[in-house]
Amino acid sequence: EKIAAAQAMSTLAAGVASLKSLVNLSAVPALAEELVALNAPKRLTEALRAGWLEGRGGMAHWYAMLLANVSTSKKGQEALCGDEGMLKFLVAAYLTKPRLPPRDGYEDPLLWIGAILVNVLVLPEGRKLLAAKSQELEMLFREMSDRARRADMVNAAKNVCLDMECHEVVTESELMLHMARFLCPWEKMDAESRAALPGALRESLEKEGAALTGDLAVRSAAAACGMGLCRSLKGREYLRSFVQVFRSWMQDETDATVKDQLDVIMPAVLLSEDELKVEQEKLAEQTSQAA
């Protein structure tokens, strides 16, 4: 029995060492594509699922890291989108509570599935699979409350918001309620500004608080979400309910690029459709005269 146990441990150690090496190698785009050609996305997901079902989650983080690297290429994204069952399992694993216990110093072993979902949502096929229903999107958006997962989920939202075909589904979710918790400088807002917030959001922030995140990448991605939604009537109508969030955020924003993004959003949420049309006509006329 001792010999068998020692052999099992040796096999496990060899497997971990191999996965670690593949994680490092797959960071090279050409090698990542070679792994896709070898059907790595399906094999890795099946290995992750088998371990999950059998209660063996010890290498889940290495599988997730490797899948995240492989999914950075278009071929990897296409491979994942080509198997809906595989993709749905990854989403389910990511959302499952309780989460897997920490492994090898990684607090959240499945953290990298978030990056996989961001990459998959780059493709229209991925958005059709993952953003077809507001309930499914809403479950992902809720992960923004976890700071470690927030950046990935805001970037996932950005990829969806930039696609006008997804706007109806997005506006049926509580995306802005989730993002307001790290975009709204609650403590700096006066009573009038707080009163201008939607009732459900105001009650939530009164209870849980909120602050403008110091993570520039998150703020930039959140602003891109707003810019994407501004492109459709449905999106603009949705954002107008949260105009005070954008106004308060803009007052506290320090990054010039994000301020430029907010400068694009603000007229779209402050003006009515008729007023917006007038402003667009004025801009078109000025552009024509300048030419």
Short mmCIF file of N, CA and C in Angstrom, two decimals, residues 56-157:
data_model
loop_
_atom_site.label_atom_id
_atom_site.label_comp_id
_atom_site.label_asym_id
_atom_site.label_seq_id
_atom_site.Cartn_x
_atom_site.Cartn_y
_atom_site.Cartn_z
N ARG A 56 -11.86 15.48 -7.35
CA ARG A 56 -10.42 15.72 -7.45
C ARG A 56 -10.18 17.09 -8.08
N GLY A 57 -10.15 18.11 -7.26
CA GLY A 57 -9.98 19.47 -7.79
C GLY A 57 -8.59 20.02 -7.58
N GLY A 58 -7.65 19.14 -7.25
CA GLY A 58 -6.31 19.60 -6.90
C GLY A 58 -5.55 20.31 -8.00
N MET A 59 -5.87 19.99 -9.26
CA MET A 59 -5.15 20.62 -10.39
C MET A 59 -6.05 21.56 -11.18
N ALA A 60 -7.22 21.89 -10.62
CA ALA A 60 -8.18 22.72 -11.34
C ALA A 60 -7.59 24.06 -11.76
N HIS A 61 -6.78 24.65 -10.88
CA HIS A 61 -6.22 25.98 -11.19
C HIS A 61 -5.26 25.92 -12.37
N TRP A 62 -4.50 24.82 -12.49
CA TRP A 62 -3.57 24.71 -13.62
C TRP A 62 -4.34 24.52 -14.92
N TYR A 63 -5.40 23.71 -14.89
CA TYR A 63 -6.24 23.54 -16.08
C TYR A 63 -6.86 24.88 -16.49
N ALA A 64 -7.34 25.62 -15.51
CA ALA A 64 -7.98 26.91 -15.80
C ALA A 64 -6.98 27.90 -16.39
N MET A 65 -5.77 27.96 -15.82
CA MET A 65 -4.73 28.86 -16.35
C MET A 65 -4.40 28.50 -17.79
N LEU A 66 -4.24 27.21 -18.05
CA LEU A 66 -3.88 26.75 -19.40
C LEU A 66 -4.99 27.07 -20.39
N LEU A 67 -6.22 26.83 -19.99
CA LEU A 67 -7.35 27.16 -20.86
C LEU A 67 -7.42 28.66 -21.13
N ALA A 68 -7.11 29.47 -20.12
CA ALA A 68 -7.14 30.92 -20.30
C ALA A 68 -6.11 31.35 -21.34
N ASN A 69 -4.92 30.76 -21.30
CA ASN A 69 -3.88 31.09 -22.28
C ASN A 69 -4.28 30.64 -23.68
N VAL A 70 -4.82 29.43 -23.76
CA VAL A 70 -5.21 28.88 -25.06
C VAL A 70 -6.34 29.70 -25.69
N SER A 71 -7.21 30.26 -24.85
CA SER A 71 -8.36 31.01 -25.36
C SER A 71 -8.03 32.42 -25.80
N THR A 72 -6.77 32.83 -25.69
CA THR A 72 -6.40 34.17 -26.16
C THR A 72 -6.35 34.24 -27.69
N SER A 73 -6.20 33.09 -28.34
CA SER A 73 -6.17 33.07 -29.81
C SER A 73 -7.58 32.89 -30.36
N LYS A 74 -7.78 33.37 -31.56
CA LYS A 74 -9.11 33.24 -32.19
C LYS A 74 -9.48 31.78 -32.38
N LYS A 75 -8.49 30.96 -32.73
CA LYS A 75 -8.76 29.53 -32.92
C LYS A 75 -9.19 28.89 -31.61
N GLY A 76 -8.57 29.31 -30.52
CA GLY A 76 -8.95 28.78 -29.21
C GLY A 76 -10.36 29.20 -28.83
N GLN A 77 -10.69 30.45 -29.13
CA GLN A 77 -12.03 30.96 -28.84
C GLN A 77 -13.07 30.21 -29.68
N GLU A 78 -12.74 29.98 -30.95
CA GLU A 78 -13.66 29.26 -31.83
C GLU A 78 -13.88 27.83 -31.36
N ALA A 79 -12.81 27.21 -30.86
CA ALA A 79 -12.92 25.84 -30.38
C ALA A 79 -13.86 25.77 -29.17
N LEU A 80 -13.76 26.73 -28.28
CA LEU A 80 -14.63 26.75 -27.11
C LEU A 80 -16.07 27.05 -27.49
N CYS A 81 -16.25 27.94 -28.45
CA CYS A 81 -17.61 28.28 -28.90
C CYS A 81 -18.24 27.13 -29.68
N GLY A 82 -17.41 26.26 -30.20
CA GLY A 82 -17.91 25.15 -31.01
C GLY A 82 -18.53 24.03 -30.19
N ASP A 83 -18.41 24.10 -28.87
CA ASP A 83 -18.97 23.06 -28.00
C ASP A 83 -19.72 23.75 -26.87
N GLU A 84 -21.02 23.92 -27.06
CA GLU A 84 -21.82 24.65 -26.08
C GLU A 84 -21.80 23.99 -24.71
N GLY A 85 -21.83 22.66 -24.69
CA GLY A 85 -21.81 21.94 -23.41
C GLY A 85 -20.54 22.22 -22.63
N MET A 86 -19.40 22.27 -23.34
CA MET A 86 -18.12 22.54 -22.71
C MET A 86 -18.12 23.94 -22.10
N LEU A 87 -18.65 24.90 -22.85
CA LEU A 87 -18.67 26.29 -22.39
C LEU A 87 -19.61 26.46 -21.20
N LYS A 88 -20.77 25.81 -21.27
CA LYS A 88 -21.72 25.90 -20.17
C LYS A 88 -21.16 25.29 -18.89
N PHE A 89 -20.37 24.21 -19.02
CA PHE A 89 -19.75 23.63 -17.83
C PHE A 89 -18.79 24.63 -17.18
N LEU A 90 -17.98 25.31 -18.00
CA LEU A 90 -17.03 26.28 -17.45
C LEU A 90 -17.75 27.40 -16.70
N VAL A 91 -18.87 27.86 -17.26
CA VAL A 91 -19.66 28.90 -16.59
C VAL A 91 -20.19 28.37 -15.26
N ALA A 92 -20.74 27.16 -15.29
CA ALA A 92 -21.30 26.57 -14.08
C ALA A 92 -20.23 26.38 -13.01
N ALA A 93 -19.05 25.93 -13.42
CA ALA A 93 -17.96 25.74 -12.46
C ALA A 93 -17.54 27.08 -11.85
N TYR A 94 -17.50 28.10 -12.67
CA TYR A 94 -17.09 29.43 -12.21
C TYR A 94 -18.07 30.00 -11.18
N LEU A 95 -19.36 29.71 -11.38
CA LEU A 95 -20.39 30.29 -10.53
C LEU A 95 -20.75 29.44 -9.32
N THR A 96 -20.30 28.20 -9.29
CA THR A 96 -20.69 27.28 -8.22
C THR A 96 -20.25 27.77 -6.84
N LYS A 97 -21.15 27.67 -5.89
CA LYS A 97 -20.87 27.97 -4.49
C LYS A 97 -21.17 26.73 -3.65
N PRO A 98 -20.36 26.41 -2.64
CA PRO A 98 -19.12 27.09 -2.31
C PRO A 98 -18.03 26.82 -3.35
N ARG A 99 -17.06 27.71 -3.41
CA ARG A 99 -15.97 27.56 -4.36
C ARG A 99 -14.98 26.50 -3.88
N LEU A 100 -14.14 26.10 -4.83
CA LEU A 100 -13.08 25.16 -4.45
C LEU A 100 -12.17 25.82 -3.41
N PRO A 101 -11.61 25.04 -2.50
CA PRO A 101 -10.70 25.61 -1.50
C PRO A 101 -9.40 26.09 -2.16
N PRO A 102 -8.67 26.97 -1.49
CA PRO A 102 -7.40 27.48 -2.04
C PRO A 102 -6.44 26.35 -2.40
N ARG A 103 -5.63 26.59 -3.44
CA ARG A 103 -4.64 25.60 -3.88
C ARG A 103 -3.33 26.30 -4.19
N ASP A 104 -2.25 25.77 -3.68
CA ASP A 104 -0.90 26.25 -4.03
C ASP A 104 -0.75 27.77 -3.89
N GLY A 105 -1.41 28.33 -2.90
CA GLY A 105 -1.32 29.77 -2.69
C GLY A 105 -2.31 30.59 -3.49
N TYR A 106 -3.14 29.93 -4.30
CA TYR A 106 -4.16 30.63 -5.09
C TYR A 106 -5.49 30.57 -4.34
N GLU A 107 -5.98 31.71 -3.92
CA GLU A 107 -7.19 31.78 -3.11
C GLU A 107 -8.41 31.27 -3.88
N ASP A 108 -8.46 31.58 -5.18
CA ASP A 108 -9.60 31.20 -6.02
C ASP A 108 -9.08 30.37 -7.19
N PRO A 109 -9.09 29.04 -7.06
CA PRO A 109 -8.51 28.18 -8.11
C PRO A 109 -9.14 28.34 -9.49
N LEU A 110 -10.39 28.78 -9.55
CA LEU A 110 -11.06 28.91 -10.83
C LEU A 110 -11.14 30.36 -11.31
N LEU A 111 -10.34 31.21 -10.72
CA LEU A 111 -10.31 32.63 -11.09
C LEU A 111 -10.12 32.82 -12.59
N TRP A 112 -9.28 32.00 -13.20
CA TRP A 112 -8.90 32.19 -14.61
C TRP A 112 -10.01 31.84 -15.57
N ILE A 113 -11.06 31.18 -15.09
CA ILE A 113 -12.21 30.94 -15.98
C ILE A 113 -12.82 32.28 -16.39
N GLY A 114 -12.71 33.28 -15.52
CA GLY A 114 -13.20 34.61 -15.87
C GLY A 114 -12.53 35.13 -17.12
N ALA A 115 -11.21 34.93 -17.22
CA ALA A 115 -10.47 35.38 -18.41
C ALA A 115 -10.91 34.60 -19.64
N ILE A 116 -11.21 33.30 -19.46
CA ILE A 116 -11.70 32.49 -20.57
C ILE A 116 -13.01 33.06 -21.11
N LEU A 117 -13.91 33.42 -20.20
CA LEU A 117 -15.21 33.96 -20.62
C LEU A 117 -15.05 35.30 -21.33
N VAL A 118 -14.13 36.14 -20.85
CA VAL A 118 -13.86 37.42 -21.52
C VAL A 118 -13.41 37.15 -22.96
N ASN A 119 -12.50 36.20 -23.12
CA ASN A 119 -11.97 35.90 -24.45
C ASN A 119 -13.05 35.33 -25.37
N VAL A 120 -13.88 34.46 -24.85
CA VAL A 120 -14.95 33.85 -25.65
C VAL A 120 -15.95 34.92 -26.11
N LEU A 121 -16.21 35.89 -25.25
CA LEU A 121 -17.18 36.94 -25.57
C LEU A 121 -16.66 37.94 -26.61
N VAL A 122 -15.44 37.79 -27.02
CA VAL A 122 -14.91 38.60 -28.12
C VAL A 122 -15.62 38.24 -29.42
N LEU A 123 -15.98 36.97 -29.55
CA LEU A 123 -16.61 36.48 -30.79
C LEU A 123 -18.13 36.61 -30.73
N PRO A 124 -18.77 36.91 -31.85
CA PRO A 124 -20.24 36.93 -31.90
C PRO A 124 -20.84 35.60 -31.47
N GLU A 125 -20.17 34.50 -31.86
CA GLU A 125 -20.66 33.17 -31.48
C GLU A 125 -20.67 33.00 -29.96
N GLY A 126 -19.64 33.53 -29.32
CA GLY A 126 -19.56 33.44 -27.86
C GLY A 126 -20.65 34.26 -27.19
N ARG A 127 -20.92 35.43 -27.76
CA ARG A 127 -21.98 36.28 -27.19
C ARG A 127 -23.35 35.64 -27.37
N LYS A 128 -23.55 34.95 -28.48
CA LYS A 128 -24.83 34.26 -28.69
C LYS A 128 -25.05 33.16 -27.67
N LEU A 129 -23.95 32.51 -27.26
CA LEU A 129 -24.06 31.41 -26.31
C LEU A 129 -24.17 31.90 -24.87
N LEU A 130 -23.41 32.94 -24.52
CA LEU A 130 -23.33 33.37 -23.12
C LEU A 130 -24.21 34.57 -22.80
N ALA A 131 -24.64 35.30 -23.82
CA ALA A 131 -25.41 36.51 -23.55
C ALA A 131 -26.79 36.44 -24.18
N ALA A 132 -27.32 35.24 -24.28
CA ALA A 132 -28.63 35.08 -24.90
C ALA A 132 -29.76 35.39 -23.93
N LYS A 133 -29.51 35.24 -22.64
CA LYS A 133 -30.55 35.46 -21.63
C LYS A 133 -30.04 36.39 -20.54
N SER A 134 -30.90 37.31 -20.11
CA SER A 134 -30.48 38.28 -19.08
C SER A 134 -30.17 37.59 -17.76
N GLN A 135 -30.88 36.49 -17.46
CA GLN A 135 -30.64 35.79 -16.19
C GLN A 135 -29.23 35.23 -16.13
N GLU A 136 -28.76 34.69 -17.26
CA GLU A 136 -27.41 34.12 -17.30
C GLU A 136 -26.36 35.21 -17.18
N LEU A 137 -26.58 36.33 -17.88
CA LEU A 137 -25.64 37.45 -17.76
C LEU A 137 -25.63 37.99 -16.34
N GLU A 138 -26.80 38.10 -15.76
CA GLU A 138 -26.91 38.64 -14.41
C GLU A 138 -26.10 37.83 -13.42
N MET A 139 -26.08 36.52 -13.57
CA MET A 139 -25.30 35.66 -12.67
C MET A 139 -23.81 35.96 -12.77
N LEU A 140 -23.36 36.24 -13.99
CA LEU A 140 -21.95 36.61 -14.18
C LEU A 140 -21.67 38.00 -13.62
N PHE A 141 -22.57 38.95 -13.87
CA PHE A 141 -22.38 40.31 -13.40
C PHE A 141 -22.29 40.37 -11.87
N ARG A 142 -22.98 39.49 -11.19
CA ARG A 142 -22.93 39.47 -9.73
C ARG A 142 -21.53 39.20 -9.19
N GLU A 143 -20.71 38.54 -10.02
CA GLU A 143 -19.34 38.23 -9.59
C GLU A 143 -18.49 39.50 -9.47
N MET A 144 -19.00 40.63 -9.95
CA MET A 144 -18.27 41.90 -9.80
C MET A 144 -18.11 42.29 -8.34
N SER A 145 -18.92 41.73 -7.47
CA SER A 145 -18.82 42.05 -6.04
C SER A 145 -17.54 41.48 -5.44
N ASP A 146 -16.94 40.51 -6.12
CA ASP A 146 -15.67 39.92 -5.69
C ASP A 146 -14.55 40.71 -6.37
N ARG A 147 -13.74 41.39 -5.60
CA ARG A 147 -12.71 42.25 -6.19
C ARG A 147 -11.76 41.48 -7.09
N ALA A 148 -11.44 40.25 -6.73
CA ALA A 148 -10.50 39.47 -7.52
C ALA A 148 -11.08 39.13 -8.90
N ARG A 149 -12.40 38.96 -8.97
CA ARG A 149 -13.05 38.60 -10.22
C ARG A 149 -13.59 39.82 -10.98
N ARG A 150 -13.56 40.96 -10.35
CA ARG A 150 -14.23 42.15 -10.90
C ARG A 150 -13.71 42.55 -12.27
N ALA A 151 -12.39 42.62 -12.43
CA ALA A 151 -11.83 43.10 -13.69
C ALA A 151 -12.29 42.23 -14.86
N ASP A 152 -12.26 40.92 -14.67
CA ASP A 152 -12.70 40.02 -15.74
C ASP A 152 -14.17 40.23 -16.07
N MET A 153 -15.00 40.34 -15.04
CA MET A 153 -16.43 40.45 -15.30
C MET A 153 -16.81 41.80 -15.90
N VAL A 154 -16.09 42.86 -15.55
CA VAL A 154 -16.37 44.16 -16.19
C VAL A 154 -15.94 44.11 -17.65
N ASN A 155 -14.82 43.44 -17.93
CA ASN A 155 -14.40 43.29 -19.32
C ASN A 155 -15.33 42.39 -20.10
N ALA A 156 -15.90 41.39 -19.43
CA ALA A 156 -16.91 40.56 -20.08
C ALA A 156 -18.12 41.42 -20.43
N ALA A 157 -18.53 42.26 -19.49
CA ALA A 157 -19.66 43.17 -19.74
C ALA A 157 -19.34 44.12 -20.89
#
